[in-house]
Amino acid sequence: MKFLANEVNLVAGAEKEIAVKVKIDGKPVELKNKGTHVEITDKDATVKIKAFDLYNVFSSADYDSHIIELEATEPGLMVYSFTFG
């Protein structure tokens, strides 16, 4: 999804914990732009979603246009809305 903002939040949940890979402009979110709920490993940036809540998945000092991609690692993810800052 293309967006113009400096922050992206996701309202979502799952019955069991699901890892969701987060990419910005085709690459895993970098440490400097990761949202509060994103964990970064050697090859991926993921957010673990379980409880129905608001998850911060991207945060940047710059207000700019980007493309965000979210990929659930297994079925069962329920997404209700996106909010942008």
PDB file of N, CA, C and O in Angstrom:
ATOM      1  N   MET A   1       0.840  -1.153   0.000  1.00  0.00           N
ATOM      2  CA  MET A   1       0.000   0.000   0.000  1.00  0.00           C
ATOM      3  C   MET A   1       0.901   1.236   0.000  1.00  0.00           C
ATOM      4  O   MET A   1       1.830   1.338   0.808  1.00  0.00           O
ATOM      5  N   LYS A   2       0.608   2.172  -0.880  1.00  0.00           N
ATOM      6  CA  LYS A   2       1.352   3.421  -0.929  1.00  0.00           C
ATOM      7  C   LYS A   2       0.774   4.381   0.107  1.00  0.00           C
ATOM      8  O   LYS A   2      -0.439   4.456   0.272  1.00  0.00           O
ATOM      9  N   PHE A   3       1.662   5.111   0.802  1.00  0.00           N
ATOM     10  CA  PHE A   3       1.200   6.072   1.800  1.00  0.00           C
ATOM     11  C   PHE A   3       2.104   7.297   1.823  1.00  0.00           C
ATOM     12  O   PHE A   3       3.237   7.268   1.350  1.00  0.00           O
ATOM     13  N   LEU A   4       1.584   8.389   2.359  1.00  0.00           N
ATOM     14  CA  LEU A   4       2.329   9.626   2.548  1.00  0.00           C
ATOM     15  C   LEU A   4       2.184  10.007   4.010  1.00  0.00           C
ATOM     16  O   LEU A   4       1.128  10.470   4.441  1.00  0.00           O
ATOM     17  N   ALA A   5       3.217   9.734   4.807  1.00  0.00           N
ATOM     18  CA  ALA A   5       3.162   9.967   6.254  1.00  0.00           C
ATOM     19  C   ALA A   5       4.546   9.729   6.845  1.00  0.00           C
ATOM     20  O   ALA A   5       5.467   9.323   6.142  1.00  0.00           O
ATOM     21  N   ASN A   6       4.664   9.962   8.138  1.00  0.00           N
ATOM     22  CA  ASN A   6       5.917   9.615   8.819  1.00  0.00           C
ATOM     23  C   ASN A   6       5.701   8.527   9.874  1.00  0.00           C
ATOM     24  O   ASN A   6       6.628   8.133  10.557  1.00  0.00           O
ATOM     25  N   GLU A   7       4.447   8.041   9.969  1.00  0.00           N
ATOM     26  CA  GLU A   7       4.141   6.974  10.921  1.00  0.00           C
ATOM     27  C   GLU A   7       2.997   6.120  10.388  1.00  0.00           C
ATOM     28  O   GLU A   7       2.052   6.644   9.793  1.00  0.00           O
ATOM     29  N   VAL A   8       3.112   4.809  10.597  1.00  0.00           N
ATOM     30  CA  VAL A   8       2.053   3.880  10.206  1.00  0.00           C
ATOM     31  C   VAL A   8       1.715   2.998  11.399  1.00  0.00           C
ATOM     32  O   VAL A   8       2.602   2.409  12.022  1.00  0.00           O
ATOM     33  N   ASN A   9       0.423   2.921  11.693  1.00  0.00           N
ATOM     34  CA  ASN A   9      -0.086   2.044  12.746  1.00  0.00           C
ATOM     35  C   ASN A   9      -1.074   1.075  12.139  1.00  0.00           C
ATOM     36  O   ASN A   9      -1.757   1.392  11.157  1.00  0.00           O
ATOM     37  N   LEU A  10      -1.188  -0.078  12.743  1.00  0.00           N
ATOM     38  CA  LEU A  10      -2.052  -1.146  12.267  1.00  0.00           C
ATOM     39  C   LEU A  10      -2.917  -1.614  13.433  1.00  0.00           C
ATOM     40  O   LEU A  10      -2.389  -1.906  14.504  1.00  0.00           O
ATOM     41  N   VAL A  11      -4.222  -1.654  13.229  1.00  0.00           N
ATOM     42  CA  VAL A  11      -5.114  -2.232  14.240  1.00  0.00           C
ATOM     43  C   VAL A  11      -5.399  -3.654  13.771  1.00  0.00           C
ATOM     44  O   VAL A  11      -5.987  -3.864  12.713  1.00  0.00           O
ATOM     45  N   ALA A  12      -4.936  -4.621  14.568  1.00  0.00           N
ATOM     46  CA  ALA A  12      -5.029  -6.023  14.144  1.00  0.00           C
ATOM     47  C   ALA A  12      -5.026  -6.943  15.354  1.00  0.00           C
ATOM     48  O   ALA A  12      -4.778  -6.520  16.483  1.00  0.00           O
ATOM     49  N   GLY A  13      -5.261  -8.220  15.082  1.00  0.00           N
ATOM     50  CA  GLY A  13      -5.221  -9.234  16.119  1.00  0.00           C
ATOM     51  C   GLY A  13      -5.219 -10.615  15.499  1.00  0.00           C
ATOM     52  O   GLY A  13      -5.340 -10.770  14.282  1.00  0.00           O
ATOM     53  N   ALA A  14      -5.079 -11.626  16.342  1.00  0.00           N
ATOM     54  CA  ALA A  14      -5.084 -13.020  15.900  1.00  0.00           C
ATOM     55  C   ALA A  14      -5.422 -13.898  17.101  1.00  0.00           C
ATOM     56  O   ALA A  14      -5.205 -13.507  18.246  1.00  0.00           O
ATOM     57  N   GLU A  15      -5.957 -15.069  16.823  1.00  0.00           N
ATOM     58  CA  GLU A  15      -6.286 -15.990  17.917  1.00  0.00           C
ATOM     59  C   GLU A  15      -5.030 -16.606  18.525  1.00  0.00           C
ATOM     60  O   GLU A  15      -5.005 -16.934  19.699  1.00  0.00           O
ATOM     61  N   LYS A  16      -3.989 -16.782  17.707  1.00  0.00           N
ATOM     62  CA  LYS A  16      -2.695 -17.223  18.212  1.00  0.00           C
ATOM     63  C   LYS A  16      -1.646 -16.280  17.636  1.00  0.00           C
ATOM     64  O   LYS A  16      -1.881 -15.618  16.627  1.00  0.00           O
ATOM     65  N   GLU A  17      -0.503 -16.173  18.278  1.00  0.00           N
ATOM     66  CA  GLU A  17       0.521 -15.221  17.841  1.00  0.00           C
ATOM     67  C   GLU A  17       0.979 -15.502  16.415  1.00  0.00           C
ATOM     68  O   GLU A  17       1.285 -16.642  16.059  1.00  0.00           O
ATOM     69  N   ILE A  18       1.020 -14.438  15.615  1.00  0.00           N
ATOM     70  CA  ILE A  18       1.446 -14.523  14.217  1.00  0.00           C
ATOM     71  C   ILE A  18       2.517 -13.464  13.979  1.00  0.00           C
ATOM     72  O   ILE A  18       2.349 -12.301  14.353  1.00  0.00           O
ATOM     73  N   ALA A  19       3.608 -13.865  13.347  1.00  0.00           N
ATOM     74  CA  ALA A  19       4.649 -12.916  12.961  1.00  0.00           C
ATOM     75  C   ALA A  19       4.276 -12.325  11.606  1.00  0.00           C
ATOM     76  O   ALA A  19       3.865 -13.040  10.691  1.00  0.00           O
ATOM     77  N   VAL A  20       4.416 -11.018  11.489  1.00  0.00           N
ATOM     78  CA  VAL A  20       4.122 -10.316  10.246  1.00  0.00           C
ATOM     79  C   VAL A  20       5.387  -9.574   9.818  1.00  0.00           C
ATOM     80  O   VAL A  20       5.908  -8.742  10.558  1.00  0.00           O
ATOM     81  N   LYS A  21       5.880  -9.895   8.618  1.00  0.00           N
ATOM     82  CA  LYS A  21       7.067  -9.224   8.089  1.00  0.00           C
ATOM     83  C   LYS A  21       6.658  -7.839   7.597  1.00  0.00           C
ATOM     84  O   LYS A  21       5.623  -7.677   6.960  1.00  0.00           O
ATOM     85  N   VAL A  22       7.492  -6.845   7.890  1.00  0.00           N
ATOM     86  CA  VAL A  22       7.211  -5.463   7.518  1.00  0.00           C
ATOM     87  C   VAL A  22       8.308  -4.979   6.570  1.00  0.00           C
ATOM     88  O   VAL A  22       9.487  -5.002   6.922  1.00  0.00           O
ATOM     89  N   LYS A  23       7.895  -4.555   5.363  1.00  0.00           N
ATOM     90  CA  LYS A  23       8.841  -3.996   4.394  1.00  0.00           C
ATOM     91  C   LYS A  23       8.394  -2.595   4.008  1.00  0.00           C
ATOM     92  O   LYS A  23       7.201  -2.330   3.877  1.00  0.00           O
ATOM     93  N   ILE A  24       9.364  -1.732   3.828  1.00  0.00           N
ATOM     94  CA  ILE A  24       9.130  -0.382   3.334  1.00  0.00           C
ATOM     95  C   ILE A  24       9.943  -0.230   2.050  1.00  0.00           C
ATOM     96  O   ILE A  24      11.146  -0.485   2.047  1.00  0.00           O
ATOM     97  N   ASP A  25       9.260   0.135   0.980  1.00  0.00           N
ATOM     98  CA  ASP A  25       9.904   0.312  -0.323  1.00  0.00           C
ATOM     99  C   ASP A  25      10.684  -0.934  -0.751  1.00  0.00           C
ATOM    100  O   ASP A  25      11.782  -0.848  -1.296  1.00  0.00           O
ATOM    101  N   GLY A  26      10.128  -2.120  -0.455  1.00  0.00           N
ATOM    102  CA  GLY A  26      10.700  -3.386  -0.895  1.00  0.00           C
ATOM    103  C   GLY A  26      11.784  -3.975  -0.017  1.00  0.00           C
ATOM    104  O   GLY A  26      12.302  -5.046  -0.307  1.00  0.00           O
ATOM    105  N   LYS A  27      12.143  -3.285   1.078  1.00  0.00           N
ATOM    106  CA  LYS A  27      13.196  -3.776   1.972  1.00  0.00           C
ATOM    107  C   LYS A  27      12.667  -3.855   3.399  1.00  0.00           C
ATOM    108  O   LYS A  27      11.792  -3.074   3.778  1.00  0.00           O
ATOM    109  N   PRO A  28      13.224  -4.759   4.213  1.00  0.00           N
ATOM    110  CA  PRO A  28      12.806  -4.792   5.621  1.00  0.00           C
ATOM    111  C   PRO A  28      13.011  -3.423   6.273  1.00  0.00           C
ATOM    112  O   PRO A  28      13.965  -2.712   5.951  1.00  0.00           O
ATOM    113  N   VAL A  29      12.110  -3.051   7.157  1.00  0.00           N
ATOM    114  CA  VAL A  29      12.220  -1.782   7.872  1.00  0.00           C
ATOM    115  C   VAL A  29      13.580  -1.721   8.560  1.00  0.00           C
ATOM    116  O   VAL A  29      14.028  -2.697   9.156  1.00  0.00           O
ATOM    117  N   GLU A  30      14.227  -0.571   8.463  1.00  0.00           N
ATOM    118  CA  GLU A  30      15.531  -0.389   9.090  1.00  0.00           C
ATOM    119  C   GLU A  30      15.362   0.058  10.540  1.00  0.00           C
ATOM    120  O   GLU A  30      14.313   0.563  10.929  1.00  0.00           O
ATOM    121  N   LEU A  31      16.414  -0.102  11.306  1.00  0.00           N
ATOM    122  CA  LEU A  31      16.403   0.260  12.720  1.00  0.00           C
ATOM    123  C   LEU A  31      15.951   1.703  12.932  1.00  0.00           C
ATOM    124  O   LEU A  31      15.155   1.991  13.820  1.00  0.00           O
ATOM    125  N   LYS A  32      16.407   2.623  12.077  1.00  0.00           N
ATOM    126  CA  LYS A  32      16.076   4.040  12.250  1.00  0.00           C
ATOM    127  C   LYS A  32      14.606   4.348  11.965  1.00  0.00           C
ATOM    128  O   LYS A  32      14.110   5.383  12.393  1.00  0.00           O
ATOM    129  N   ASN A  33      13.898   3.462  11.254  1.00  0.00           N
ATOM    130  CA  ASN A  33      12.491   3.691  10.897  1.00  0.00           C
ATOM    131  C   ASN A  33      11.526   2.664  11.466  1.00  0.00           C
ATOM    132  O   ASN A  33      10.361   2.637  11.094  1.00  0.00           O
ATOM    133  N   LYS A  34      12.010   1.816  12.340  1.00  0.00           N
ATOM    134  CA  LYS A  34      11.133   0.769  12.855  1.00  0.00           C
ATOM    135  C   LYS A  34      10.114   1.356  13.823  1.00  0.00           C
ATOM    136  O   LYS A  34      10.412   2.286  14.570  1.00  0.00           O
ATOM    137  N   GLY A  35       8.935   0.811  13.765  1.00  0.00           N
ATOM    138  CA  GLY A  35       7.910   1.200  14.717  1.00  0.00           C
ATOM    139  C   GLY A  35       8.185   0.587  16.077  1.00  0.00           C
ATOM    140  O   GLY A  35       9.024  -0.310  16.221  1.00  0.00           O
ATOM    141  N   THR A  36       7.464   1.034  17.060  1.00  0.00           N
ATOM    142  CA  THR A  36       7.638   0.580  18.438  1.00  0.00           C
ATOM    143  C   THR A  36       7.499  -0.933  18.581  1.00  0.00           C
ATOM    144  O   THR A  36       8.197  -1.557  19.374  1.00  0.00           O
ATOM    145  N   HIS A  37       6.604  -1.549  17.808  1.00  0.00           N
ATOM    146  CA  HIS A  37       6.315  -2.973  17.950  1.00  0.00           C
ATOM    147  C   HIS A  37       7.123  -3.874  17.011  1.00  0.00           C
ATOM    148  O   HIS A  37       6.921  -5.085  16.992  1.00  0.00           O
ATOM    149  N   VAL A  38       8.039  -3.308  16.234  1.00  0.00           N
ATOM    150  CA  VAL A  38       8.811  -4.089  15.260  1.00  0.00           C
ATOM    151  C   VAL A  38      10.104  -4.593  15.883  1.00  0.00           C
ATOM    152  O   VAL A  38      10.800  -3.863  16.574  1.00  0.00           O
ATOM    153  N   GLU A  39      10.389  -5.861  15.618  1.00  0.00           N
ATOM    154  CA  GLU A  39      11.657  -6.475  16.031  1.00  0.00           C
ATOM    155  C   GLU A  39      12.484  -6.711  14.775  1.00  0.00           C
ATOM    156  O   GLU A  39      11.966  -7.202  13.777  1.00  0.00           O
ATOM    157  N   ILE A  40      13.763  -6.379  14.847  1.00  0.00           N
ATOM    158  CA  ILE A  40      14.641  -6.540  13.688  1.00  0.00           C
ATOM    159  C   ILE A  40      15.644  -7.652  13.956  1.00  0.00           C
ATOM    160  O   ILE A  40      16.289  -7.680  15.002  1.00  0.00           O
ATOM    161  N   THR A  41      15.750  -8.578  12.978  1.00  0.00           N
ATOM    162  CA  THR A  41      16.747  -9.645  13.033  1.00  0.00           C
ATOM    163  C   THR A  41      17.710  -9.447  11.866  1.00  0.00           C
ATOM    164  O   THR A  41      17.616  -8.460  11.146  1.00  0.00           O
ATOM    165  N   ASP A  42      18.606 -10.402  11.659  1.00  0.00           N
ATOM    166  CA  ASP A  42      19.581 -10.292  10.574  1.00  0.00           C
ATOM    167  C   ASP A  42      18.935 -10.164   9.200  1.00  0.00           C
ATOM    168  O   ASP A  42      19.455  -9.487   8.331  1.00  0.00           O
ATOM    169  N   LYS A  43      17.788 -10.823   8.994  1.00  0.00           N
ATOM    170  CA  LYS A  43      17.204 -10.813   7.650  1.00  0.00           C
ATOM    171  C   LYS A  43      15.789 -10.244   7.562  1.00  0.00           C
ATOM    172  O   LYS A  43      15.319  -9.955   6.470  1.00  0.00           O
ATOM    173  N   ASP A  44      15.101 -10.060   8.665  1.00  0.00           N
ATOM    174  CA  ASP A  44      13.715  -9.608   8.619  1.00  0.00           C
ATOM    175  C   ASP A  44      13.413  -8.538   9.661  1.00  0.00           C
ATOM    176  O   ASP A  44      14.123  -8.412  10.661  1.00  0.00           O
ATOM    177  N   ALA A  45      12.345  -7.826   9.417  1.00  0.00           N
ATOM    178  CA  ALA A  45      11.749  -6.930  10.406  1.00  0.00           C
ATOM    179  C   ALA A  45      10.329  -7.451  10.600  1.00  0.00           C
ATOM    180  O   ALA A  45       9.567  -7.564   9.632  1.00  0.00           O
ATOM    181  N   THR A  46       9.971  -7.819  11.823  1.00  0.00           N
ATOM    182  CA  THR A  46       8.660  -8.409  12.057  1.00  0.00           C
ATOM    183  C   THR A  46       7.979  -7.778  13.266  1.00  0.00           C
ATOM    184  O   THR A  46       8.625  -7.242  14.155  1.00  0.00           O
ATOM    185  N   VAL A  47       6.662  -7.870  13.237  1.00  0.00           N
ATOM    186  CA  VAL A  47       5.859  -7.503  14.395  1.00  0.00           C
ATOM    187  C   VAL A  47       5.066  -8.756  14.758  1.00  0.00           C
ATOM    188  O   VAL A  47       4.517  -9.428  13.886  1.00  0.00           O
ATOM    189  N   LYS A  48       5.047  -9.098  16.038  1.00  0.00           N
ATOM    190  CA  LYS A  48       4.295 -10.267  16.501  1.00  0.00           C
ATOM    191  C   LYS A  48       2.928  -9.808  16.968  1.00  0.00           C
ATOM    192  O   LYS A  48       2.824  -9.010  17.897  1.00  0.00           O
ATOM    193  N   ILE A  49       1.902 -10.314  16.309  1.00  0.00           N
ATOM    194  CA  ILE A  49       0.537  -9.880  16.595  1.00  0.00           C
ATOM    195  C   ILE A  49      -0.231 -11.009  17.250  1.00  0.00           C
ATOM    196  O   ILE A  49      -0.235 -12.139  16.768  1.00  0.00           O
ATOM    197  N   LYS A  50      -0.859 -10.703  18.373  1.00  0.00           N
ATOM    198  CA  LYS A  50      -1.736 -11.648  19.052  1.00  0.00           C
ATOM    199  C   LYS A  50      -2.970 -10.911  19.536  1.00  0.00           C
ATOM    200  O   LYS A  50      -4.024 -11.009  18.942  1.00  0.00           O
ATOM    201  N   ALA A  51      -2.821 -10.151  20.596  1.00  0.00           N
ATOM    202  CA  ALA A  51      -3.956  -9.420  21.163  1.00  0.00           C
ATOM    203  C   ALA A  51      -4.470  -8.403  20.151  1.00  0.00           C
ATOM    204  O   ALA A  51      -3.705  -7.847  19.367  1.00  0.00           O
ATOM    205  N   PHE A  52      -5.772  -8.164  20.170  1.00  0.00           N
ATOM    206  CA  PHE A  52      -6.359  -7.153  19.303  1.00  0.00           C
ATOM    207  C   PHE A  52      -5.978  -5.790  19.857  1.00  0.00           C
ATOM    208  O   PHE A  52      -6.372  -5.415  20.954  1.00  0.00           O
ATOM    209  N   ASP A  53      -5.141  -5.058  19.073  1.00  0.00           N
ATOM    210  CA  ASP A  53      -4.560  -3.820  19.577  1.00  0.00           C
ATOM    211  C   ASP A  53      -4.052  -2.977  18.413  1.00  0.00           C
ATOM    212  O   ASP A  53      -4.117  -3.386  17.252  1.00  0.00           O
ATOM    213  N   LEU A  54      -3.505  -1.820  18.746  1.00  0.00           N
ATOM    214  CA  LEU A  54      -2.866  -0.933  17.781  1.00  0.00           C
ATOM    215  C   LEU A  54      -1.374  -1.228  17.804  1.00  0.00           C
ATOM    216  O   LEU A  54      -0.757  -1.224  18.874  1.00  0.00           O
ATOM    217  N   TYR A  55      -0.790  -1.497  16.638  1.00  0.00           N
ATOM    218  CA  TYR A  55       0.625  -1.817  16.513  1.00  0.00           C
ATOM    219  C   TYR A  55       1.307  -0.748  15.672  1.00  0.00           C
ATOM    220  O   TYR A  55       0.880  -0.475  14.549  1.00  0.00           O
ATOM    221  N   ASN A  56       2.369  -0.149  16.200  1.00  0.00           N
ATOM    222  CA  ASN A  56       3.148   0.845  15.471  1.00  0.00           C
ATOM    223  C   ASN A  56       4.186   0.099  14.646  1.00  0.00           C
ATOM    224  O   ASN A  56       5.060  -0.564  15.191  1.00  0.00           O
ATOM    225  N   VAL A  57       4.088   0.184  13.299  1.00  0.00           N
ATOM    226  CA  VAL A  57       4.958  -0.605  12.426  1.00  0.00           C
ATOM    227  C   VAL A  57       5.985   0.217  11.651  1.00  0.00           C
ATOM    228  O   VAL A  57       6.904  -0.346  11.056  1.00  0.00           O
ATOM    229  N   PHE A  58       5.831   1.544  11.636  1.00  0.00           N
ATOM    230  CA  PHE A  58       6.789   2.403  10.936  1.00  0.00           C
ATOM    231  C   PHE A  58       6.782   3.776  11.583  1.00  0.00           C
ATOM    232  O   PHE A  58       5.720   4.325  11.874  1.00  0.00           O
ATOM    233  N   SER A  59       7.976   4.328  11.802  1.00  0.00           N
ATOM    234  CA  SER A  59       8.092   5.654  12.381  1.00  0.00           C
ATOM    235  C   SER A  59       9.351   6.319  11.829  1.00  0.00           C
ATOM    236  O   SER A  59      10.438   5.750  11.909  1.00  0.00           O
ATOM    237  N   SER A  60       9.186   7.508  11.272  1.00  0.00           N
ATOM    238  CA  SER A  60      10.302   8.200  10.649  1.00  0.00           C
ATOM    239  C   SER A  60      10.265   9.673  11.009  1.00  0.00           C
ATOM    240  O   SER A  60       9.205  10.234  11.259  1.00  0.00           O
ATOM    241  N   ALA A  61      11.417  10.315  10.999  1.00  0.00           N
ATOM    242  CA  ALA A  61      11.478  11.759  11.232  1.00  0.00           C
ATOM    243  C   ALA A  61      10.988  12.521  10.002  1.00  0.00           C
ATOM    244  O   ALA A  61      10.578  13.667  10.097  1.00  0.00           O
ATOM    245  N   ASP A  62      11.028  11.863   8.838  1.00  0.00           N
ATOM    246  CA  ASP A  62      10.641  12.506   7.581  1.00  0.00           C
ATOM    247  C   ASP A  62       9.231  12.125   7.154  1.00  0.00           C
ATOM    248  O   ASP A  62       8.869  10.956   7.131  1.00  0.00           O
ATOM    249  N   TYR A  63       8.446  13.127   6.814  1.00  0.00           N
ATOM    250  CA  TYR A  63       7.104  12.931   6.255  1.00  0.00           C
ATOM    251  C   TYR A  63       7.300  12.748   4.756  1.00  0.00           C
ATOM    252  O   TYR A  63       7.684  13.684   4.054  1.00  0.00           O
ATOM    253  N   ASP A  64       7.077  11.520   4.253  1.00  0.00           N
ATOM    254  CA  ASP A  64       7.407  11.222   2.859  1.00  0.00           C
ATOM    255  C   ASP A  64       6.502  10.121   2.318  1.00  0.00           C
ATOM    256  O   ASP A  64       5.750   9.486   3.051  1.00  0.00           O
ATOM    257  N   SER A  65       6.603   9.885   1.019  1.00  0.00           N
ATOM    258  CA  SER A  65       5.829   8.843   0.342  1.00  0.00           C
ATOM    259  C   SER A  65       6.626   7.538   0.334  1.00  0.00           C
ATOM    260  O   SER A  65       7.821   7.538   0.008  1.00  0.00           O
ATOM    261  N   HIS A  66       5.959   6.444   0.707  1.00  0.00           N
ATOM    262  CA  HIS A  66       6.580   5.117   0.742  1.00  0.00           C
ATOM    263  C   HIS A  66       5.549   4.068   0.354  1.00  0.00           C
ATOM    264  O   HIS A  66       4.355   4.346   0.279  1.00  0.00           O
ATOM    265  N   ILE A  67       6.035   2.854   0.179  1.00  0.00           N
ATOM    266  CA  ILE A  67       5.160   1.697  -0.017  1.00  0.00           C
ATOM    267  C   ILE A  67       5.426   0.735   1.127  1.00  0.00           C
ATOM    268  O   ILE A  67       6.576   0.350   1.361  1.00  0.00           O
ATOM    269  N   ILE A  68       4.363   0.359   1.850  1.00  0.00           N
ATOM    270  CA  ILE A  68       4.496  -0.603   2.940  1.00  0.00           C
ATOM    271  C   ILE A  68       3.927  -1.945   2.483  1.00  0.00           C
ATOM    272  O   ILE A  68       2.900  -1.995   1.811  1.00  0.00           O
ATOM    273  N   GLU A  69       4.637  -3.017   2.816  1.00  0.00           N
ATOM    274  CA  GLU A  69       4.184  -4.387   2.549  1.00  0.00           C
ATOM    275  C   GLU A  69       4.163  -5.147   3.862  1.00  0.00           C
ATOM    276  O   GLU A  69       5.133  -5.099   4.619  1.00  0.00           O
ATOM    277  N   LEU A  70       3.067  -5.825   4.131  1.00  0.00           N
ATOM    278  CA  LEU A  70       2.944  -6.667   5.315  1.00  0.00           C
ATOM    279  C   LEU A  70       2.685  -8.090   4.856  1.00  0.00           C
ATOM    280  O   LEU A  70       1.802  -8.324   4.034  1.00  0.00           O
ATOM    281  N   GLU A  71       3.457  -9.037   5.381  1.00  0.00           N
ATOM    282  CA  GLU A  71       3.312 -10.439   4.994  1.00  0.00           C
ATOM    283  C   GLU A  71       3.193 -11.306   6.247  1.00  0.00           C
ATOM    284  O   GLU A  71       4.156 -11.462   7.005  1.00  0.00           O
ATOM    285  N   ALA A  72       2.004 -11.857   6.458  1.00  0.00           N
ATOM    286  CA  ALA A  72       1.793 -12.764   7.588  1.00  0.00           C
ATOM    287  C   ALA A  72       2.482 -14.086   7.284  1.00  0.00           C
ATOM    288  O   ALA A  72       2.404 -14.596   6.167  1.00  0.00           O
ATOM    289  N   THR A  73       3.151 -14.652   8.280  1.00  0.00           N
ATOM    290  CA  THR A  73       3.884 -15.899   8.083  1.00  0.00           C
ATOM    291  C   THR A  73       2.977 -17.124   8.108  1.00  0.00           C
ATOM    292  O   THR A  73       3.415 -18.213   7.758  1.00  0.00           O
ATOM    293  N   GLU A  74       1.720 -16.922   8.533  1.00  0.00           N
ATOM    294  CA  GLU A  74       0.740 -18.011   8.530  1.00  0.00           C
ATOM    295  C   GLU A  74      -0.666 -17.413   8.528  1.00  0.00           C
ATOM    296  O   GLU A  74      -0.831 -16.223   8.801  1.00  0.00           O
ATOM    297  N   PRO A  75      -1.678 -18.208   8.225  1.00  0.00           N
ATOM    298  CA  PRO A  75      -3.055 -17.684   8.194  1.00  0.00           C
ATOM    299  C   PRO A  75      -3.570 -17.321   9.587  1.00  0.00           C
ATOM    300  O   PRO A  75      -3.060 -17.804  10.592  1.00  0.00           O
ATOM    301  N   GLY A  76      -4.580 -16.454   9.618  1.00  0.00           N
ATOM    302  CA  GLY A  76      -5.239 -16.139  10.875  1.00  0.00           C
ATOM    303  C   GLY A  76      -5.148 -14.681  11.291  1.00  0.00           C
ATOM    304  O   GLY A  76      -5.755 -14.279  12.278  1.00  0.00           O
ATOM    305  N   LEU A  77      -4.406 -13.884  10.549  1.00  0.00           N
ATOM    306  CA  LEU A  77      -4.281 -12.469  10.873  1.00  0.00           C
ATOM    307  C   LEU A  77      -5.573 -11.733  10.523  1.00  0.00           C
ATOM    308  O   LEU A  77      -6.118 -11.908   9.445  1.00  0.00           O
ATOM    309  N   MET A  78      -6.056 -10.897  11.451  1.00  0.00           N
ATOM    310  CA  MET A  78      -7.250 -10.083  11.215  1.00  0.00           C
ATOM    311  C   MET A  78      -6.854  -8.612  11.313  1.00  0.00           C
ATOM    312  O   MET A  78      -6.436  -8.159  12.379  1.00  0.00           O
ATOM    313  N   VAL A  79      -6.949  -7.899  10.196  1.00  0.00           N
ATOM    314  CA  VAL A  79      -6.579  -6.487  10.134  1.00  0.00           C
ATOM    315  C   VAL A  79      -7.856  -5.661  10.027  1.00  0.00           C
ATOM    316  O   VAL A  79      -8.696  -5.918   9.180  1.00  0.00           O
ATOM    317  N   TYR A  80      -7.964  -4.658  10.904  1.00  0.00           N
ATOM    318  CA  TYR A  80      -9.169  -3.833  10.932  1.00  0.00           C
ATOM    319  C   TYR A  80      -8.953  -2.466  10.321  1.00  0.00           C
ATOM    320  O   TYR A  80      -9.838  -1.931   9.658  1.00  0.00           O
ATOM    321  N   SER A  81      -7.804  -1.840  10.556  1.00  0.00           N
ATOM    322  CA  SER A  81      -7.575  -0.522   9.969  1.00  0.00           C
ATOM    323  C   SER A  81      -6.097  -0.155  10.042  1.00  0.00           C
ATOM    324  O   SER A  81      -5.320  -0.742  10.781  1.00  0.00           O
ATOM    325  N   PHE A  82      -5.760   0.829   9.232  1.00  0.00           N
ATOM    326  CA  PHE A  82      -4.441   1.465   9.253  1.00  0.00           C
ATOM    327  C   PHE A  82      -4.663   2.908   9.676  1.00  0.00           C
ATOM    328  O   PHE A  82      -5.661   3.520   9.299  1.00  0.00           O
ATOM    329  N   THR A  83      -3.738   3.455  10.438  1.00  0.00           N
ATOM    330  CA  THR A  83      -3.758   4.880  10.738  1.00  0.00           C
ATOM    331  C   THR A  83      -2.387   5.437  10.385  1.00  0.00           C
ATOM    332  O   THR A  83      -1.375   4.739  10.465  1.00  0.00           O
ATOM    333  N   PHE A  84      -2.371   6.684   9.963  1.00  0.00           N
ATOM    334  CA  PHE A  84      -1.150   7.324   9.506  1.00  0.00           C
ATOM    335  C   PHE A  84      -0.939   8.631  10.231  1.00  0.00           C
ATOM    336  O   PHE A  84      -1.888   9.340  10.536  1.00  0.00           O
ATOM    337  N   GLY A  85       0.330   8.954  10.504  1.00  0.00           N
ATOM    338  CA  GLY A  85       0.645  10.201  11.188  1.00  0.00           C
ATOM    339  C   GLY A  85       1.548  11.062  10.361  1.00  0.00           C
ATOM    340  O   GLY A  85       2.028  10.724   9.340  1.00  0.00           O
TER     341      GLY A  85
END
